[in-house]
mmCIF file with all atom_site columns, C-alpha atoms in Angstrom:
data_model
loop_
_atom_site.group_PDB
_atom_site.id
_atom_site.type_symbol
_atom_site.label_atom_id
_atom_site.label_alt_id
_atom_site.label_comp_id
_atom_site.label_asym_id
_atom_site.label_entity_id
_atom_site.label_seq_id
_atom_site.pdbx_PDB_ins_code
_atom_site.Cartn_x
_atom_site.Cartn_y
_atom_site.Cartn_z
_atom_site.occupancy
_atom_site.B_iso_or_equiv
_atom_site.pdbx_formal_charge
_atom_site.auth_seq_id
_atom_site.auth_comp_id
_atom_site.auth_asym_id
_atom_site.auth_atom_id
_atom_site.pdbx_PDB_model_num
ATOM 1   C CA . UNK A 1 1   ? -17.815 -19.965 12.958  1.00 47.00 ? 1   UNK A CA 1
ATOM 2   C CA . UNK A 1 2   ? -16.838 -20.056 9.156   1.00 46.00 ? 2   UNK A CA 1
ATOM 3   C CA . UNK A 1 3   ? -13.593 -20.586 7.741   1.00 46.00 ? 3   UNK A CA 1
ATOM 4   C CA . UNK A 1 4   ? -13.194 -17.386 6.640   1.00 42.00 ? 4   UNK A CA 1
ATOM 5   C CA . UNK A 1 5   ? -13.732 -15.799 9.734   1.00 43.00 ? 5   UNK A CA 1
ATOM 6   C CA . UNK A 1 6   ? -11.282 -18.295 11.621  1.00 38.00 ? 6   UNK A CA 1
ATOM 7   C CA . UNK A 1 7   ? -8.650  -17.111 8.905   1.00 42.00 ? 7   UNK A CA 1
ATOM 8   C CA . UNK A 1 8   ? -9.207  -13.449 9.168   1.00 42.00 ? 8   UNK A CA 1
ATOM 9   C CA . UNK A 1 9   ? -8.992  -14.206 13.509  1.00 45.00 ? 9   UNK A CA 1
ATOM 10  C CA . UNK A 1 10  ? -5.537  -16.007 12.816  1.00 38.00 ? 10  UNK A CA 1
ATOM 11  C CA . UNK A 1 11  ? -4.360  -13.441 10.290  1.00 40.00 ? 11  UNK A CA 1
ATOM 12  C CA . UNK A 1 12  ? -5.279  -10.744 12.863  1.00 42.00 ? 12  UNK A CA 1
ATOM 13  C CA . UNK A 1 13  ? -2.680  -12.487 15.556  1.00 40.00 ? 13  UNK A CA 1
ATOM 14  C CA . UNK A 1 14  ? -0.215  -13.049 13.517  1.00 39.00 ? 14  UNK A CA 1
ATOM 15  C CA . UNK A 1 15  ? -0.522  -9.188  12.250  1.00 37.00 ? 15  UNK A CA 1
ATOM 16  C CA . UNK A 1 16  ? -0.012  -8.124  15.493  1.00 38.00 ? 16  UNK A CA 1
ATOM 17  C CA . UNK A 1 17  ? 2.760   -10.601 16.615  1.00 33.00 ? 17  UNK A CA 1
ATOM 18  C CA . UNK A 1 18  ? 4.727   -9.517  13.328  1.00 33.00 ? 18  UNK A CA 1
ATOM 19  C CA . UNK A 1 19  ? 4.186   -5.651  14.642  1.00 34.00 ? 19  UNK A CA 1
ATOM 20  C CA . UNK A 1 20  ? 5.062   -6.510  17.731  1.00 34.00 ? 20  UNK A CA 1
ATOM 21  C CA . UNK A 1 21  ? 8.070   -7.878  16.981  1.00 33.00 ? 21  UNK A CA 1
ATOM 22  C CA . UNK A 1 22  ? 9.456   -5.441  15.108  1.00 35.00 ? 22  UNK A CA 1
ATOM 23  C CA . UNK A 1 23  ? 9.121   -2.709  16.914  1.00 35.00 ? 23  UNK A CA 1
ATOM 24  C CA . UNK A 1 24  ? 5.916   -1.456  15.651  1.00 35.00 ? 24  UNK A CA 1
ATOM 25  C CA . UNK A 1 25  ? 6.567   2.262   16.278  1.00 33.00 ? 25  UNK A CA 1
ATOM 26  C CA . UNK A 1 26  ? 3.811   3.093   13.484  1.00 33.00 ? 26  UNK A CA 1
ATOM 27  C CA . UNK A 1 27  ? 1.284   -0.057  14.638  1.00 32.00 ? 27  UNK A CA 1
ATOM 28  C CA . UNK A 1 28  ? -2.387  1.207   14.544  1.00 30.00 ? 28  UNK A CA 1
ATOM 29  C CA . UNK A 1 29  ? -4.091  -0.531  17.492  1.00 26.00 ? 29  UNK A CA 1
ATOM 30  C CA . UNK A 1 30  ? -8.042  -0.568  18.094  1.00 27.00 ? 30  UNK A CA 1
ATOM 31  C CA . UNK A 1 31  ? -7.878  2.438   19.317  1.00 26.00 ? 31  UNK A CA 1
ATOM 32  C CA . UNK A 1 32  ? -6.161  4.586   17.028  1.00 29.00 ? 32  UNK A CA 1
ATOM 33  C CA . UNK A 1 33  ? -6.575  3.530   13.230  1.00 32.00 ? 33  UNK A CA 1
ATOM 34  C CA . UNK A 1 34  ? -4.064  5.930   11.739  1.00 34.00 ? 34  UNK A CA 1
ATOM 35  C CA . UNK A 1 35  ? -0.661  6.031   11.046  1.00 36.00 ? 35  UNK A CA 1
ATOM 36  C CA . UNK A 1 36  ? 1.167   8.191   8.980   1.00 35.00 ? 36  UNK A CA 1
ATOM 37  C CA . UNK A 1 37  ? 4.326   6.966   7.159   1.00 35.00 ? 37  UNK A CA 1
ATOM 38  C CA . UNK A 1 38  ? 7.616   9.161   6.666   1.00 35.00 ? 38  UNK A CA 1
ATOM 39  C CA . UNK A 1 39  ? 10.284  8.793   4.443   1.00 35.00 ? 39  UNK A CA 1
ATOM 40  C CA . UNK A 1 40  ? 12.368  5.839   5.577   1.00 34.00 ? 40  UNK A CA 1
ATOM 41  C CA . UNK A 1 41  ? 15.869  5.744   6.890   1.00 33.00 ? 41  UNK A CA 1
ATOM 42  C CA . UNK A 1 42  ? 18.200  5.283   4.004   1.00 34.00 ? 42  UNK A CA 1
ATOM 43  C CA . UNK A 1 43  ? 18.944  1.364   3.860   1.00 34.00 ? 43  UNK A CA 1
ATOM 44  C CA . UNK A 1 44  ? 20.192  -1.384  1.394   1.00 34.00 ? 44  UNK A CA 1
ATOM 45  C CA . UNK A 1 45  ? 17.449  -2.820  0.707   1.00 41.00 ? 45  UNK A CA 1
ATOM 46  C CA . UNK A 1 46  ? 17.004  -3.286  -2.184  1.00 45.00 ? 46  UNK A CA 1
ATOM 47  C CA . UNK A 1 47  ? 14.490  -1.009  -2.820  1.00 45.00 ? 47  UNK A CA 1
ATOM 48  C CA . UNK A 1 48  ? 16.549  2.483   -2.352  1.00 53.00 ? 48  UNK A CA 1
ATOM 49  C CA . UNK A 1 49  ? 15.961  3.209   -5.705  1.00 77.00 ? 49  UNK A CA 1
ATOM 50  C CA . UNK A 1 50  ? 12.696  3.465   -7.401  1.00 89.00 ? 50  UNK A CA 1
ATOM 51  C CA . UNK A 1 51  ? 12.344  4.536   -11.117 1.00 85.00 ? 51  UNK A CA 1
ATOM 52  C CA . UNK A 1 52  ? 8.876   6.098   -10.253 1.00 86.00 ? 52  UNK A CA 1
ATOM 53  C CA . UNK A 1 53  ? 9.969   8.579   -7.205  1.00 95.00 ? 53  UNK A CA 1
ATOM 54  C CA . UNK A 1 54  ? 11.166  7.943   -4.192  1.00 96.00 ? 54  UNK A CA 1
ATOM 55  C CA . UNK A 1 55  ? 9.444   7.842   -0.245  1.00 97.00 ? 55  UNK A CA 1
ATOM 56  C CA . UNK A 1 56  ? 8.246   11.797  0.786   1.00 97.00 ? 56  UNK A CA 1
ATOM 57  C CA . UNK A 1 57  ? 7.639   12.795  4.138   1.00 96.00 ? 57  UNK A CA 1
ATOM 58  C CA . UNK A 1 58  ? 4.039   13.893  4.830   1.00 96.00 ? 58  UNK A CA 1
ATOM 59  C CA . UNK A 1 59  ? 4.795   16.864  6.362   1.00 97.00 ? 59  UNK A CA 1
ATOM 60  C CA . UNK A 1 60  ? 6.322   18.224  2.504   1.00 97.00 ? 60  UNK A CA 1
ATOM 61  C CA . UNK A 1 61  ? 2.916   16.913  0.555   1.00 98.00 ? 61  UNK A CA 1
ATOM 62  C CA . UNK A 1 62  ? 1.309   19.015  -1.790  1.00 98.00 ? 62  UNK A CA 1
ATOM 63  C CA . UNK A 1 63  ? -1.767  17.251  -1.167  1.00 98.00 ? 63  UNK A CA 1
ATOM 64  C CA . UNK A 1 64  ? -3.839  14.247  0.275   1.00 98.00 ? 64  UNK A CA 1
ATOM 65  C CA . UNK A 1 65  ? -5.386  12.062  -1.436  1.00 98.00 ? 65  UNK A CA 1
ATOM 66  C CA . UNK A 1 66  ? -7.911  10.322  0.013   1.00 98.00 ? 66  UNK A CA 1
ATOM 67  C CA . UNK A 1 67  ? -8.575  6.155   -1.717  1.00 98.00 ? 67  UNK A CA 1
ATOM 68  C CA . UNK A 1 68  ? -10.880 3.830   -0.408  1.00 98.00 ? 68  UNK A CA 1
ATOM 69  C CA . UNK A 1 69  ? -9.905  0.159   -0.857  1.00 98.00 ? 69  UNK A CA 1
ATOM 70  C CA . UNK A 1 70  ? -13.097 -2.060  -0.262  1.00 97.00 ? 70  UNK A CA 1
ATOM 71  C CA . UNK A 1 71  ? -13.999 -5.758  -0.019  1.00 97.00 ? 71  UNK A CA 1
ATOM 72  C CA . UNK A 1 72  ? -14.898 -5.762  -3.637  1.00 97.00 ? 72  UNK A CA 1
ATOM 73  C CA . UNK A 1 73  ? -11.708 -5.490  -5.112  1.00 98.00 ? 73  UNK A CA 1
ATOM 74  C CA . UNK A 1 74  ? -11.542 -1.923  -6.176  1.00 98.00 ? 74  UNK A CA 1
ATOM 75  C CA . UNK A 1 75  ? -9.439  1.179   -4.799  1.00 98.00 ? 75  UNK A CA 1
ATOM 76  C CA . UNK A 1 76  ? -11.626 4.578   -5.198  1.00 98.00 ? 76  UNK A CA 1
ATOM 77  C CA . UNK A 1 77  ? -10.712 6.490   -7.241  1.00 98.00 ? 77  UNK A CA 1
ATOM 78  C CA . UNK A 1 78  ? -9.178  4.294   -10.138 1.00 98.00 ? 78  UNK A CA 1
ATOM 79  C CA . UNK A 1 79  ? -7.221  6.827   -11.612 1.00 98.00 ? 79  UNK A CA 1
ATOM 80  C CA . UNK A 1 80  ? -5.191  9.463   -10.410 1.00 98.00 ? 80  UNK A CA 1
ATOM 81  C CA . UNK A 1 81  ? -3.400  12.573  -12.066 1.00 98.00 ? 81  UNK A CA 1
ATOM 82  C CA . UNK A 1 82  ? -0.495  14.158  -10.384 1.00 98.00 ? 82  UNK A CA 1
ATOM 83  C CA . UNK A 1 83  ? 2.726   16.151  -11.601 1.00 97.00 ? 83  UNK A CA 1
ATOM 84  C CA . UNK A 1 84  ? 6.191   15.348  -11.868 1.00 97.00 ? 84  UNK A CA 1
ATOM 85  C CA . UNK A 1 85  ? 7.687   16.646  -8.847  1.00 97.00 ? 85  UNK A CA 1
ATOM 86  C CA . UNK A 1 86  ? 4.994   16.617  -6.822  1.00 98.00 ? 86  UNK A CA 1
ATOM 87  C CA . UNK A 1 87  ? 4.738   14.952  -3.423  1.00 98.00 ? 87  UNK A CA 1
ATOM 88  C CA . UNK A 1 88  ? 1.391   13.303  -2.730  1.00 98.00 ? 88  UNK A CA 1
ATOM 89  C CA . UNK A 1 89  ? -0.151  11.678  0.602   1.00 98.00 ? 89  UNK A CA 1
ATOM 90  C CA . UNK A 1 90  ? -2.157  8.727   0.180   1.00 98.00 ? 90  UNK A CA 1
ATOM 91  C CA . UNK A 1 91  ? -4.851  8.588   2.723   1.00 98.00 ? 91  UNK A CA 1
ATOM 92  C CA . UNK A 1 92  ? -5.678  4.718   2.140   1.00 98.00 ? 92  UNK A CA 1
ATOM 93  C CA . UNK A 1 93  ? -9.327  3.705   3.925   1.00 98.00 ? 93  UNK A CA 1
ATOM 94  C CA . UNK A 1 94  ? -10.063 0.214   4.118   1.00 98.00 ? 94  UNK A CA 1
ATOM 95  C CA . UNK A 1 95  ? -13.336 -0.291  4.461   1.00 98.00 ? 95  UNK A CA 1
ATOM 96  C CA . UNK A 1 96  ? -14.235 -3.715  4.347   1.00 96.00 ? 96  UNK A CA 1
ATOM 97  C CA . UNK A 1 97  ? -13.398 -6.769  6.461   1.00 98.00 ? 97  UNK A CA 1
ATOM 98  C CA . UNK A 1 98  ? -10.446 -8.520  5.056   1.00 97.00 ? 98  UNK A CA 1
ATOM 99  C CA . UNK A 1 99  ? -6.944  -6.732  4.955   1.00 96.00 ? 99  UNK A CA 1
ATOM 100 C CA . UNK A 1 100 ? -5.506  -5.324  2.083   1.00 96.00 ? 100 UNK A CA 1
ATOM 101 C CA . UNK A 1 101 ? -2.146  -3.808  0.760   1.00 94.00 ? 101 UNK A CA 1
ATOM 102 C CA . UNK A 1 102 ? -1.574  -0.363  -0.860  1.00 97.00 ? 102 UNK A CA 1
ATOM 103 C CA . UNK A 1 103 ? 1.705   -1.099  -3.569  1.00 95.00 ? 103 UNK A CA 1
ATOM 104 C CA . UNK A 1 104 ? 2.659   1.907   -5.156  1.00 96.00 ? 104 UNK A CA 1
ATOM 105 C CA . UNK A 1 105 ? 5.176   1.138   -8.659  1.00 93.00 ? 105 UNK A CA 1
ATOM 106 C CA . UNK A 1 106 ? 5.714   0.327   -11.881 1.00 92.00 ? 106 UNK A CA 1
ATOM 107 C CA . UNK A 1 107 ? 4.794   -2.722  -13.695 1.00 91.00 ? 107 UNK A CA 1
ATOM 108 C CA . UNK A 1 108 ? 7.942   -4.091  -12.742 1.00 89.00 ? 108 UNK A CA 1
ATOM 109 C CA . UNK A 1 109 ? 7.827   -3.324  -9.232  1.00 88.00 ? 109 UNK A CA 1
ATOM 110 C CA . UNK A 1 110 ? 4.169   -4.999  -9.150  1.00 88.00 ? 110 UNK A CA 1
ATOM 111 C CA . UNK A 1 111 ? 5.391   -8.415  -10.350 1.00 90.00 ? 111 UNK A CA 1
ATOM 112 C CA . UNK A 1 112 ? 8.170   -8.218  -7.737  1.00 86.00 ? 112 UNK A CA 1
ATOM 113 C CA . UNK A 1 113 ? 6.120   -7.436  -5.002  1.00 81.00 ? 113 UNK A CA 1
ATOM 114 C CA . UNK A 1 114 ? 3.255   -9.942  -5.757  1.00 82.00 ? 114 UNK A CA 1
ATOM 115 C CA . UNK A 1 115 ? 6.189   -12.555 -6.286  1.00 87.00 ? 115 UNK A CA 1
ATOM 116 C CA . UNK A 1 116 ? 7.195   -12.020 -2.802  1.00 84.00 ? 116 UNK A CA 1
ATOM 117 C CA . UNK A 1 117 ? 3.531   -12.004 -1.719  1.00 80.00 ? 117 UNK A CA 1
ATOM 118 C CA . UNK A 1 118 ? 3.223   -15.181 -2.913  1.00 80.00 ? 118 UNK A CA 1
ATOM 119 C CA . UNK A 1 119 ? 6.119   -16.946 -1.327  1.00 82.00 ? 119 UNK A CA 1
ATOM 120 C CA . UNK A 1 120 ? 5.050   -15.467 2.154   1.00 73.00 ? 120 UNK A CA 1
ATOM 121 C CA . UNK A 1 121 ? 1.894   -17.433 2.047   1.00 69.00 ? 121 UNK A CA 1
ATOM 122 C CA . UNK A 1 122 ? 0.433   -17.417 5.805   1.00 65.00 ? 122 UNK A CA 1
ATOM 123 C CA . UNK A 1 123 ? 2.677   -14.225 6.639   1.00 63.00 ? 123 UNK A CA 1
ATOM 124 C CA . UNK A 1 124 ? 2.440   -10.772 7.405   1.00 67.00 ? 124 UNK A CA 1
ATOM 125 C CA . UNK A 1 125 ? 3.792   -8.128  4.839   1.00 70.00 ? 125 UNK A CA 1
ATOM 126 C CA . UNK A 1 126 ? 5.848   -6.064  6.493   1.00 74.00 ? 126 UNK A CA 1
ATOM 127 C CA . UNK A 1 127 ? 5.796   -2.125  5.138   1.00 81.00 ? 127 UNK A CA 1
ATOM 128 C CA . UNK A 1 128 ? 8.152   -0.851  2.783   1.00 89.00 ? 128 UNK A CA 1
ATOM 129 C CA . UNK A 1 129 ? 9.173   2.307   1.587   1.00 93.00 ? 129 UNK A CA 1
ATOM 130 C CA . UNK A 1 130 ? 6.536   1.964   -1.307  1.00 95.00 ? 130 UNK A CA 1
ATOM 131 C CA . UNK A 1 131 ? 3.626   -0.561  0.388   1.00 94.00 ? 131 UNK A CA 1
ATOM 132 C CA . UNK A 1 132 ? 1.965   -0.417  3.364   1.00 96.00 ? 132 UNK A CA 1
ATOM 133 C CA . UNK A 1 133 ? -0.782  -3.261  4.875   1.00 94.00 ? 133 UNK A CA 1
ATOM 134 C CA . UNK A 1 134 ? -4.480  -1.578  5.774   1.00 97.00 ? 134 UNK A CA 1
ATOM 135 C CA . UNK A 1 135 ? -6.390  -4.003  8.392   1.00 96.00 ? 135 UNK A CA 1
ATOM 136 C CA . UNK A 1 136 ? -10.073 -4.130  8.658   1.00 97.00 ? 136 UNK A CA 1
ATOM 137 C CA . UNK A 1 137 ? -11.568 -0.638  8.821   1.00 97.00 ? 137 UNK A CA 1
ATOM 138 C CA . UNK A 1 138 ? -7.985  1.025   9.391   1.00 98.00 ? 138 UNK A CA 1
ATOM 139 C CA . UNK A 1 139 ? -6.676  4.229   7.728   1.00 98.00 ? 139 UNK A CA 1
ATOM 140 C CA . UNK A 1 140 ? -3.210  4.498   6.693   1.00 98.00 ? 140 UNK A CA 1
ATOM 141 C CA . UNK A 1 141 ? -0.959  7.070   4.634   1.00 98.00 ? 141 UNK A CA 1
ATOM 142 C CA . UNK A 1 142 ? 1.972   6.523   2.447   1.00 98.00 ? 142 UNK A CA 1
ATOM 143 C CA . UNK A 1 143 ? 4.406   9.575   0.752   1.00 98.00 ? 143 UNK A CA 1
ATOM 144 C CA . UNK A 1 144 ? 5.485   9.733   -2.123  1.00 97.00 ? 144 UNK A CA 1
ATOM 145 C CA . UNK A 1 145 ? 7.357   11.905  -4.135  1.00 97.00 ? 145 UNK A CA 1
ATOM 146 C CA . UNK A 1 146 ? 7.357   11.395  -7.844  1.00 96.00 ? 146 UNK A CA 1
ATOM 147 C CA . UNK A 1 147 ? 9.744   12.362  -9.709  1.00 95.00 ? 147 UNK A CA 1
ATOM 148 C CA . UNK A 1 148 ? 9.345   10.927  -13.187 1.00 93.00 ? 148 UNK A CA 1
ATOM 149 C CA . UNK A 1 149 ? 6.339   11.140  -16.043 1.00 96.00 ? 149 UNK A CA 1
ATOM 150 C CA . UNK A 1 150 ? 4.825   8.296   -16.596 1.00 96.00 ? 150 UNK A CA 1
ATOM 151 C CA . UNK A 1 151 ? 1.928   5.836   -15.955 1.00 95.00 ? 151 UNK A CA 1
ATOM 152 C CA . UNK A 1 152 ? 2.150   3.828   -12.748 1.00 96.00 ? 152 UNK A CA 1
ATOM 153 C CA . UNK A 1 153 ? -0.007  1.718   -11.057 1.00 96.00 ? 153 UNK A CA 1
ATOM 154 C CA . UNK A 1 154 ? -0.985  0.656   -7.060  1.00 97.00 ? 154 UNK A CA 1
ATOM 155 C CA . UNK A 1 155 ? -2.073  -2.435  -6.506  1.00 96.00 ? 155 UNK A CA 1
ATOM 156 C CA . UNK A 1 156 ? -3.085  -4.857  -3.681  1.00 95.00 ? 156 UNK A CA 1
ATOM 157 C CA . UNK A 1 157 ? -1.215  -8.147  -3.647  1.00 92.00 ? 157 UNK A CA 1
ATOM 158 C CA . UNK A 1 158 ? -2.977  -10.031 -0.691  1.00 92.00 ? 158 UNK A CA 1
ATOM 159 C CA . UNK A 1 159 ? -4.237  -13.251 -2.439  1.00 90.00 ? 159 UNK A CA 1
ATOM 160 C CA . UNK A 1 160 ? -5.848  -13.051 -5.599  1.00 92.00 ? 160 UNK A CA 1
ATOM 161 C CA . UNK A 1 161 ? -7.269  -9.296  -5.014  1.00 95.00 ? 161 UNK A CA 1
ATOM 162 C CA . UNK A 1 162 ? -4.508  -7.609  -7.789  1.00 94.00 ? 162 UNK A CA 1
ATOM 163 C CA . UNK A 1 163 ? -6.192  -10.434 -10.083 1.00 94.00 ? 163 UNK A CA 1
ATOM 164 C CA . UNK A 1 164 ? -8.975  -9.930  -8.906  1.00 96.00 ? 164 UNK A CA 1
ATOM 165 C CA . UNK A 1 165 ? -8.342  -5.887  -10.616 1.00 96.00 ? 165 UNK A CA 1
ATOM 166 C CA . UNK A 1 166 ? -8.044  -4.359  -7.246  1.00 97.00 ? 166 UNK A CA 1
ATOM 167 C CA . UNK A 1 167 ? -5.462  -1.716  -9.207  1.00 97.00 ? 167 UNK A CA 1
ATOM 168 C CA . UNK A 1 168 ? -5.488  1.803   -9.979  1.00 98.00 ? 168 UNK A CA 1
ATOM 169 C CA . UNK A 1 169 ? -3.707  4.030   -12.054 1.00 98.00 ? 169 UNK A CA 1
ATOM 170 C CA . UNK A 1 170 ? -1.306  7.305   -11.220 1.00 97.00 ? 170 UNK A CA 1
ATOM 171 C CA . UNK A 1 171 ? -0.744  8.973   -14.530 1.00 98.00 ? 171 UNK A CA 1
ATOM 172 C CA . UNK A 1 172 ? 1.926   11.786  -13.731 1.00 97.00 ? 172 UNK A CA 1
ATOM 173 C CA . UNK A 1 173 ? 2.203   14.609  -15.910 1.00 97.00 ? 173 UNK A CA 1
ATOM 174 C CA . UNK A 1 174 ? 6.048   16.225  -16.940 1.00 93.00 ? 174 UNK A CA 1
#
């Protein structure tokens, strides 16, 4: 067995302990590799307010919009228009073999996020309002309602993948 796989079979348990333990209300399991993320209860966390937009419920979207995030480091499409205002679903497909994270923000909000990746070497991300985790082969959504013009980016922080260019672009018309 390689090392990779080995790492990929621990990160897998520990995945699922982390779900576990928290509840896991919106945990995809084997047999069901979709789970659809509303707006979040309103919390201090730090994160309740986002220059960019803010969490939208799926049920309000304007649209889906469907990105595949693959074992080469790319998210498909690269580049994505939407308007000020609008409330977009983001149908995220991984579908490689290796997990990856869907990070919705501004430049800003990257750093941040792949600062925190960094210190939680060996651990699960948990979601947030604006970043969700996609296992191996799973389907996931995230809302979001944006609310600004401006060029944004989503990224995947799971080691070395955002520097790897596994980024795209959401350009949002006024």
């Amino acid at each position: 067995m390689s090392q990779t796989s080995v790492r990929l079979g621990v990160f897998a348990a520990l995945f699922s302990v982390v779900l576990a333990a928290c509840g896991g209300g919106s945990a995809t399991t084997a047999e069901s590799t979709t789970a659809s993320t509303a707006a979040p209860a309103a919390a201090d966390d730090g994160h309740s307010q986002f220059a960019f937009g803010e969490p939208g419920v799926s049920a309000d979207a304007d649209r889906v919009i469907d990105i595949i995030a693959g074992d080469d480091f790319r998210f498909d499409p690269g580049s994505i228009s939407v308007t000020a205002g609008e409330t977009v679903t983001f149908r995220v497909i991984n579908t490689g073999v290796i997990p990856h994270d869907f990070t919705v923000g501004d430049e800003a909000t990257q750093q941040s996020h792949a600062e925190q990746m960094a210190e939680m070497t060996g651990m699960a991300m948990p979601d947030e309002p604006n970043a969700i985790v996609i296992g191996p082969g799973e389907t996931r959504e995230l809302t979001w309602h944006f609310t600004e013009p401006g060029s944004f980016l989503i990224g995947c922080h799971q080691a070395g993948h955002y520097e790897a260019g596994m980024m795209a672009e959401v350009h949002v018309e006024g």
